[in-house]
Each structure stands twice: as structure tokens, then as C-alpha cells.
Short mmCIF file of C-alpha atoms in Angstrom, two decimals:
data_model
loop_
_atom_site.label_atom_id
_atom_site.label_comp_id
_atom_site.label_asym_id
_atom_site.label_seq_id
_atom_site.Cartn_x
_atom_site.Cartn_y
_atom_site.Cartn_z
CA GLY A 1 -0.05 0.04 0.04
CA GLY A 2 0.71 3.88 -0.23
CA TYR A 3 2.31 3.60 3.48
CA SER A 4 4.60 0.34 2.47
CA VAL A 5 6.32 2.45 -0.35
CA LEU A 6 6.60 5.85 1.63
CA GLY A 7 8.51 3.70 4.30
CA ILE A 8 11.05 1.86 1.87
CA LYS A 9 11.40 4.56 -0.37
CA MET A 10 12.66 6.56 2.71
CA ALA A 11 14.96 3.91 3.67
CA GLU A 12 16.30 3.78 0.02
CA GLU A 13 17.18 7.06 -0.11
CA GLU A 14 18.57 7.29 3.74
CA ILE A 15 20.97 3.88 2.35
CA ASN A 16 21.79 5.66 -0.76
CA LYS A 17 23.02 9.07 0.84
CA ALA A 18 25.22 6.96 3.45
CA GLY A 19 27.28 5.48 0.60
CA GLY A 20 24.47 2.52 -0.52
CA VAL A 21 25.43 -1.14 -0.34
CA MET A 22 29.43 -1.90 -0.44
CA GLY A 23 29.44 1.37 -1.87
CA ARG A 24 26.82 0.69 -4.63
CA GLN A 25 23.65 2.49 -4.75
CA ILE A 26 20.53 0.23 -4.16
CA GLU A 27 17.59 0.35 -6.29
CA VAL A 28 14.00 -0.98 -4.82
CA MET A 29 11.59 -1.77 -7.49
CA SER A 30 7.99 -2.13 -6.79
CA GLU A 31 4.70 -3.94 -8.22
CA ASP A 32 1.39 -4.05 -6.92
CA SER A 33 0.96 -8.17 -6.32
CA VAL A 34 -2.93 -8.46 -6.97
CA ASN A 35 -3.50 -11.83 -5.79
CA PRO A 36 -1.76 -14.51 -5.66
CA ALA A 37 -1.09 -16.07 -9.26
CA THR A 38 -0.24 -12.12 -10.11
CA ALA A 39 2.09 -12.01 -7.24
CA ALA A 40 3.85 -15.29 -8.41
CA THR A 41 4.02 -14.23 -11.82
CA LYS A 42 5.45 -10.92 -11.41
CA ALA A 43 7.77 -12.46 -8.73
CA GLN A 44 9.22 -14.38 -11.44
CA ARG A 45 9.41 -11.65 -14.09
CA MET A 46 11.46 -9.66 -11.30
CA LEU A 47 14.02 -11.99 -10.98
CA GLU A 48 14.34 -13.17 -14.82
CA ARG A 49 13.41 -9.96 -16.51
CA ASP A 50 14.75 -7.47 -14.03
CA GLY A 51 17.67 -9.10 -12.51
CA ALA A 52 16.17 -8.74 -8.86
CA THR A 53 18.62 -9.49 -6.12
CA VAL A 54 16.21 -10.57 -3.68
CA LEU A 55 12.67 -10.33 -3.20
CA MET A 56 10.82 -8.21 -0.03
CA GLY A 57 7.21 -7.24 0.65
CA GLU A 58 3.82 -9.00 0.24
CA ILE A 59 1.29 -8.01 3.09
CA ASN A 60 -1.32 -10.87 2.30
CA SER A 61 -0.95 -14.29 3.33
CA ALA A 62 -1.84 -16.22 0.26
CA SER A 63 0.26 -14.20 -2.14
CA ALA A 64 3.29 -14.68 -0.24
CA LEU A 65 2.95 -18.12 -0.21
CA THR A 66 2.78 -17.84 -3.56
CA ILE A 67 6.06 -15.71 -3.67
CA MET A 68 7.63 -18.11 -1.32
CA GLN A 69 7.26 -20.69 -3.92
CA VAL A 70 9.25 -18.85 -6.46
CA ALA A 71 11.77 -18.00 -3.84
CA ALA A 72 12.46 -21.56 -3.35
CA ARG A 73 12.07 -22.93 -6.84
CA ASN A 74 14.82 -19.94 -8.12
CA LYS A 75 16.84 -20.12 -4.70
CA LYS A 76 16.86 -16.69 -4.01
CA PHE A 77 16.41 -14.71 -0.85
CA PHE A 78 12.80 -13.52 0.34
CA MET A 79 12.51 -11.05 3.17
CA GLN A 80 8.67 -11.37 3.57
CA ILE A 81 7.68 -8.50 5.08
CA GLY A 82 4.18 -8.17 6.16
CA ALA A 83 1.95 -11.44 5.96
CA ARG A 84 1.43 -12.72 9.33
CA SER A 85 -0.09 -16.41 8.68
CA ASP A 86 1.27 -18.68 11.24
CA VAL A 87 1.46 -21.39 8.64
CA LEU A 88 3.55 -19.34 6.19
CA ARG A 89 6.18 -19.83 9.08
CA GLY A 90 5.13 -23.29 9.89
CA LYS A 91 4.29 -26.18 7.60
CA ASN A 92 4.81 -23.87 4.34
CA CYS A 93 8.17 -22.22 5.77
CA ASN A 94 10.96 -22.47 3.44
CA ARG A 95 15.10 -22.02 3.99
CA TYR A 96 14.67 -19.03 1.56
CA THR A 97 12.40 -16.88 3.10
CA PHE A 98 12.51 -14.48 6.65
CA HIS A 99 9.27 -12.95 7.93
CA VAL A 100 9.41 -9.91 9.63
CA ASP A 101 6.22 -9.00 10.78
CA ILE A 102 4.68 -10.47 14.09
CA PRO A 103 2.55 -13.84 13.38
CA VAL A 104 -0.92 -14.63 14.47
CA THR A 105 -0.02 -16.26 17.44
CA VAL A 106 1.89 -12.82 18.94
CA MET A 107 -0.96 -10.72 18.20
CA VAL A 108 -3.32 -13.01 20.04
CA ASN A 109 -1.04 -13.07 23.16
CA ALA A 110 -0.37 -9.64 22.96
CA VAL A 111 -4.02 -9.06 23.18
CA GLY A 112 -4.84 -11.96 25.17
CA GLN A 113 -2.73 -11.57 28.26
CA SER A 114 -4.19 -7.78 28.30
CA LEU A 115 -7.52 -9.75 28.50
CA VAL A 116 -6.41 -12.32 31.12
CA ARG A 117 -5.14 -9.28 33.01
CA GLU A 118 -8.55 -7.19 33.32
CA ASN A 119 -10.41 -10.88 34.11
CA LYS A 120 -11.92 -10.57 30.57
CA VAL A 121 -11.54 -14.16 29.66
CA LYS A 122 -12.42 -16.61 32.13
CA GLY A 123 -15.81 -17.68 32.60
CA LYS A 124 -16.76 -15.02 29.75
CA ASN A 125 -18.95 -15.79 26.23
CA PHE A 126 -17.16 -14.85 23.12
CA TYR A 127 -18.71 -14.26 19.59
CA MET A 128 -16.08 -14.27 16.44
CA LEU A 129 -16.20 -12.54 13.45
CA SER A 130 -13.37 -14.16 10.98
CA ALA A 131 -12.14 -13.03 7.68
CA ASP A 132 -13.17 -16.34 5.12
CA TYR A 133 -9.43 -16.99 3.78
CA LEU A 134 -5.90 -18.38 4.80
CA PHE A 135 -5.16 -15.57 7.31
CA GLY A 136 -8.92 -15.28 9.29
CA HIS A 137 -8.71 -18.76 9.76
CA ASP A 138 -5.22 -19.23 11.12
CA LEU A 139 -5.96 -15.84 13.33
CA LEU A 140 -9.50 -17.68 14.04
CA LYS A 141 -7.45 -21.08 15.02
CA ALA A 142 -4.94 -19.47 17.34
CA ALA A 143 -7.92 -17.01 18.82
CA MET A 144 -9.99 -20.01 20.00
CA ALA A 145 -7.13 -21.76 21.42
CA PHE A 146 -6.07 -18.89 23.61
CA ILE A 147 -9.74 -18.22 24.96
CA LEU A 148 -10.76 -21.72 25.69
CA GLU A 149 -6.74 -22.59 27.19
CA HIS A 150 -7.86 -19.50 29.72
CA GLY A 151 -11.49 -20.70 30.60
CA GLY A 152 -13.57 -18.72 28.30
CA LYS A 153 -16.47 -20.08 26.04
CA ILE A 154 -17.11 -19.53 22.37
CA ILE A 155 -21.02 -19.03 21.41
CA GLY A 156 -20.50 -17.77 17.97
CA ASP A 157 -18.62 -18.25 15.26
CA ASP A 158 -18.80 -16.78 11.50
CA LEU A 159 -16.77 -16.73 8.68
CA VAL A 160 -16.90 -13.19 6.84
CA ALA A 161 -16.31 -13.37 3.13
CA THR A 162 -14.02 -11.04 1.74
CA ASP A 163 -16.18 -8.75 -0.37
CA VAL A 164 -18.98 -8.27 2.67
CA THR A 165 -19.52 -4.72 3.51
CA ASP A 166 -23.13 -5.06 5.09
CA PHE A 167 -22.49 -6.24 8.68
CA SER A 168 -26.16 -5.55 9.76
CA GLY A 169 -27.10 -9.37 9.68
CA PHE A 170 -24.17 -10.17 11.90
CA MET A 171 -25.02 -7.40 14.14
CA LEU A 172 -28.46 -8.84 14.72
CA LYS A 173 -26.95 -12.22 15.21
CA ILE A 174 -24.63 -10.90 17.69
CA ARG A 175 -27.47 -9.14 19.61
CA ARG A 176 -29.58 -12.30 19.98
CA ALA A 177 -26.88 -14.02 21.24
CA LYS A 178 -25.42 -11.24 24.00
CA PRO A 179 -22.04 -11.98 24.22
CA ASP A 180 -20.00 -10.74 26.82
CA VAL A 181 -17.42 -10.11 24.24
CA VAL A 182 -17.34 -9.74 20.34
CA CYS A 183 -13.96 -10.57 18.79
CA SER A 184 -12.80 -9.05 15.48
CA ASN A 185 -10.61 -11.68 13.27
CA LEU A 186 -10.82 -9.69 10.23
CA ALA A 187 -8.65 -7.70 8.17
CA GLY A 188 -8.11 -4.20 5.75
CA ASN A 189 -10.90 -2.01 5.41
CA GLN A 190 -13.61 -4.70 6.44
CA VAL A 191 -12.23 -4.01 10.34
CA THR A 192 -12.99 -0.49 9.55
CA ASN A 193 -16.24 -1.25 8.14
CA LEU A 194 -17.26 -3.70 10.82
CA VAL A 195 -15.92 -0.76 13.59
CA LYS A 196 -17.78 1.86 12.36
CA GLN A 197 -21.18 -0.09 11.76
CA TYR A 198 -20.96 -1.63 15.60
CA ALA A 199 -20.79 1.99 16.42
CA GLU A 200 -23.93 2.75 14.35
CA PHE A 201 -26.02 -0.19 16.50
CA SER A 202 -24.84 0.74 19.64
CA LEU A 203 -24.44 -2.73 20.94
CA PRO A 204 -23.41 -2.75 24.77
CA PHE A 205 -21.31 -5.99 24.00
CA PRO A 206 -17.34 -4.67 24.11
CA MET A 207 -15.08 -5.46 21.17
CA VAL A 208 -11.81 -6.80 21.20
CA GLY A 209 -9.78 -7.55 18.01
CA PHE A 210 -6.54 -9.55 16.99
CA ASN A 211 -5.90 -7.75 14.51
CA LEU A 212 -5.62 -4.38 13.45
CA ASN A 213 -3.53 -2.05 11.22
CA THR A 214 -3.00 1.68 12.40
CA ALA A 215 -3.94 3.18 9.15
CA ASP A 216 -7.19 1.01 9.55
CA ALA A 217 -8.06 2.35 12.67
CA TRP A 218 -7.30 5.81 12.03
CA ALA A 219 -9.83 5.48 9.13
CA ALA A 220 -12.56 3.82 11.67
CA GLY A 221 -12.42 7.19 13.32
CA GLU A 222 -12.46 8.64 16.58
CA GLY A 223 -15.54 7.52 18.74
CA ASN A 224 -16.18 4.20 16.66
CA LEU A 225 -13.39 2.22 17.73
CA SER A 226 -12.84 0.84 21.07
CA GLY A 227 -11.55 -2.14 23.01
CA ILE A 228 -7.74 -3.77 22.79
CA TRP A 229 -6.17 -4.34 19.80
CA PRO A 230 -2.32 -5.90 18.77
CA THR A 231 0.08 -3.63 16.91
CA VAL A 232 3.73 -4.57 15.74
CA TRP A 233 4.34 -0.76 16.16
CA MET A 234 2.77 2.69 16.25
CA HIS A 235 4.20 5.99 15.77
CA THR A 236 3.95 7.44 19.19
CA LEU A 237 6.55 4.71 20.38
CA ASP A 238 8.96 6.51 22.98
CA THR A 239 12.50 5.52 21.69
CA PRO A 240 14.91 7.36 20.44
CA GLY A 241 14.87 5.74 16.83
CA SER A 242 10.69 5.95 16.57
CA LYS A 243 10.82 9.63 17.50
CA ALA A 244 13.42 10.62 15.09
CA PHE A 245 11.95 8.31 11.99
CA THR A 246 8.34 9.65 13.05
CA ALA A 247 9.69 13.42 12.92
CA ALA A 248 11.43 12.40 9.80
CA PHE A 249 8.81 10.81 7.65
CA THR A 250 6.09 13.53 9.16
CA LYS A 251 8.14 16.30 8.01
CA LYS A 252 8.23 14.70 4.88
CA HIS A 253 4.74 13.62 4.18
CA GLY A 254 3.16 15.93 6.42
CA LYS A 255 1.43 13.18 7.99
CA PRO A 256 2.63 10.42 10.89
CA PRO A 257 3.86 7.05 9.67
CA GLU A 258 1.48 4.09 10.23
CA ASN A 259 2.82 0.39 11.26
CA HIS A 260 3.54 -0.68 7.69
CA ALA A 261 5.75 2.54 6.53
CA TRP A 262 7.55 1.31 9.62
CA ILE A 263 8.27 -2.04 8.64
CA GLU A 264 9.28 -1.48 4.97
CA TYR A 265 11.54 0.79 6.44
CA VAL A 266 13.23 -1.35 9.15
CA SER A 267 13.47 -4.04 6.53
CA LEU A 268 15.24 -2.77 4.02
CA ARG A 269 17.75 -1.00 6.57
CA MET A 270 18.10 -4.86 7.85
CA MET A 271 18.96 -5.91 4.32
CA ALA A 272 21.08 -3.42 3.53
CA GLN A 273 23.09 -4.15 7.13
CA ALA A 274 23.35 -7.85 6.55
CA MET A 275 24.42 -7.29 2.78
CA ASN A 276 26.96 -5.18 3.99
CA GLU A 277 28.29 -7.24 7.08
CA ALA A 278 28.23 -10.15 4.67
CA LYS A 279 30.13 -8.41 2.19
CA SER A 280 27.88 -10.43 -0.20
CA THR A 281 24.28 -9.95 -1.93
CA ASP A 282 24.59 -13.98 -2.66
CA THR A 283 21.63 -15.69 -1.16
CA GLU A 284 23.62 -18.21 0.76
CA ARG A 285 25.47 -16.31 2.31
CA LEU A 286 22.57 -13.97 3.67
CA ILE A 287 20.88 -16.74 4.50
CA ALA A 288 24.22 -17.41 6.72
CA TYR A 289 24.54 -14.04 8.30
CA PHE A 290 20.27 -13.60 9.20
CA GLU A 291 20.93 -17.07 10.84
CA LYS A 292 23.88 -16.10 13.16
CA GLU A 293 20.88 -14.27 14.39
CA ALA A 294 22.44 -11.31 14.09
CA GLN A 295 20.92 -7.67 16.10
CA PHE A 296 19.13 -5.08 14.26
CA ASP A 297 18.01 -1.98 15.51
CA VAL A 298 14.27 -1.92 14.54
CA LEU A 299 13.94 1.43 16.16
CA LYS A 300 11.96 -0.50 19.75
CA ALA A 301 13.56 -0.40 23.19
CA ARG A 302 15.24 -3.81 22.25
CA LYS A 303 17.05 -5.28 19.41
CA ALA A 304 15.46 -7.72 17.19
CA TYR A 305 16.84 -11.18 15.20
CA PHE A 306 15.42 -13.68 13.28
CA ARG A 307 14.99 -16.99 14.99
CA SER A 308 17.38 -19.50 13.15
CA TRP A 309 15.01 -22.21 12.45
CA ASP A 310 11.83 -21.15 11.47
CA HIS A 311 13.39 -17.29 10.45
CA GLN A 312 10.91 -15.48 12.38
CA LEU A 313 12.10 -12.09 13.54
CA MET A 314 11.87 -11.87 17.14
CA GLN A 315 10.81 -8.58 18.37
CA GLU A 316 8.76 -6.40 20.86
CA ALA A 317 4.64 -6.35 20.34
CA TYR A 318 2.68 -4.14 21.63
CA PRO A 319 -1.63 -3.99 22.68
CA PHE A 320 -3.24 -0.72 22.16
CA THR A 321 -6.23 1.04 23.29
CA VAL A 322 -8.62 4.16 22.39
CA LYS A 323 -8.44 7.59 23.91
CA PRO A 324 -11.91 8.48 25.50
CA LYS A 325 -13.72 10.59 22.79
CA GLY A 326 -12.59 14.31 22.94
CA GLN A 327 -9.45 13.87 23.75
CA ALA A 328 -7.60 13.65 20.63
CA LYS A 329 -5.49 16.17 19.33
CA ASP A 330 -5.89 15.39 16.23
CA LYS A 331 -7.24 12.52 13.77
CA TRP A 332 -3.82 10.64 14.32
CA ASP A 333 -3.86 10.91 18.33
CA PHE A 334 -6.76 8.94 19.29
CA LEU A 335 -5.04 5.71 20.28
CA VAL A 336 -3.04 4.71 23.30
CA LEU A 337 0.01 2.35 23.03
CA GLY A 338 0.25 -0.16 25.89
CA ALA A 339 3.37 -1.42 27.26
CA ALA A 340 5.97 -3.70 25.27
CA VAL A 341 5.15 -7.78 25.58
CA PRO A 342 6.97 -9.52 26.36
CA TRP A 343 8.60 -7.86 29.54
CA PRO A 344 11.90 -6.32 29.42
CA ASN A 345 13.09 -8.81 31.83
CA GLN A 346 11.42 -11.77 29.66
CA PRO A 347 12.85 -13.77 26.49
CA LEU A 348 11.55 -12.34 22.90
CA GLU A 349 10.54 -15.72 22.28
CA LEU A 350 7.97 -16.08 24.83
CA LEU A 351 4.41 -14.97 23.16
CA ALA A 352 6.19 -16.90 19.53
CA PRO A 353 4.70 -20.03 17.97
CA PRO A 354 6.84 -22.54 19.73
#
């Protein structure tokens, strides 16, 4: 999306201004993946026709899977940046792919632990709305496992087709079910639409969610969003690196960065670090470098590293909530970032898939 391009282009400019990679300027090529089949075709074309050294990007789990297959066939490095499905790190994992964003299990744990601390799981009835595709199924599986393990009960579980925009029928079902908590396992614009319509129906049951990007939260608007949600990063994170990045991005683009801008920015910086320190762009040498669990500054309180055996980036995550209506300074200021998880004295792998 737009924020992703802005983030990676900003990193490209900074890296080249600082001397590039091994003394050479880098060039970022971008394509719209559209769907899984098109994503695979374009990835192959980038390698064969355009001479791409590595593949980076993607947010859709199904499209990420097809690009992973292209990378494996061509024995080329793929930094899979934004897709979150656990199965990409599990049964569909391959040695040529490294995953940056927090996976489904971490998102569920980030929100779930907050709910447990507030006594909002044990003995509570949950109603689930989940996206009917790979990512949504994966998120539903992890959410149900967490809730049941901690003494909650699932009294409703609806799969939502990806083209659904009107949630009124689901609202009526929720009203009849009278759950203690409504849980969103949706993605993208569907979360925004659900949140807005939920506010319009004025249902009294609190809502939480296990997936919400910052831009979609902003689009829902102050006064509509409520509850606890997970994120991998937010522009209000109070670390020197994040504050500097946010200030530079805001000055350049007239708006704060959201999580996709940040993740593309730090991903290209990690790739440049790996190439410079490995003194190579060769796939095998890059894999060896990342598998050494080298440390990376991702603008958080703790440095991150890729776990050697599943190639998942181990990093802090955060729950976030919403300010009371009327307290926001602007349209980007109504979210409240919670404390990083795992806690500072806990290992980064604590919340990750085992």
C-alpha cells in the first residue's frame, strides 16, 4: 500500500545517501501483487527480466505463499515483510524466506494477555467474526485456542466472505446471542467497516480484536473504535529511534507513519546491514548471516533478531487501546499504545509460535 512504498523509499534514500550497499547505490523496484497468481508471476519476472537481487514485501498471506514458492524454486532470498499467517512460518516455511511482521500467535497473545490481566476471559462468552481466507482461518484458530485455554467460551463463530461490506446481519445475530465480548478476526477495510457499523448499532457488548493496522484504525475514526487491539509498532512509541523516524517521515509527508511504513523502512535497513556485513548479495551468504541471529535496531527498546530455525523476526509487540472521545489532538491521536510485550525481563520468544 501507499504507506509501505513511502517507508521503503525513505529507507532507500537514507541508505544511498550514506554510501549505499558495499559502496554501490541500491534500487527498489515495486509492483502491485494484486492476487496470489499475479504475485507469483510478477516475482518470477522481477528475478528473470529485471535482475532483482532479492525479493521483499507482501502483506497478503496467500500471495506471500506463492512468492515463497517462487523464491524456493529460484533459490533466491525473500524477505517476507507483512503477511502474518502462522502457517507461513510452520508447514509452508522454506529456507529462502525470512518473516518480519509479528505472526498471528503473537498478535493473539499480545491482546489475550491484556484481557487475562483484566479478568475478561475466564467465564466469559465470546462471539467471533473471522475473515474467510487463509489469514482469517489462522487467526481464528489461534484466538479460539487462547480463549478456551484461559477458561472462556465461544458461543458464536461466523466466517465473513472477503467481499462483505454490510455487517447488519451479523449485528442482529450478535444482539440475539448476547455475548460478553465480540471479537474481530478480520483484516483491512473490513475491520474499519465493522467498527463503524458496530458503533452505529450501539450494541452494548465490548469489542476486541486480534488484528488491526494503524491506518485502518485511523479510518474508523474517533468515537467508533473501542477495546484492545495488537500492533507491531506505532508512531507514538517513545524510543529515540522511533521518535527520529516519525519526525522525519512527518516532515517529509505531512502525516505520521503507520505500521506498514515503519516495517518496510526497518526491513530495507536490515537487508542493507546484512549485505554490508556479509559483504555479499549472494542468497546463501545472506541466509547464513541472518541465521547467525544477528542483532538489528528496529527502533524499539530492544534489538531484534531472526530465529534461526523458522526465520521469524523476534521483536517486541504491543497492545493498544483508545482515548476517551474528545481527548485527541488530531485525527491520528486517539490511540493509546500499551507497554511492550514480552516484558523487559522476559525472552523475546515467549509469545512466538513454539
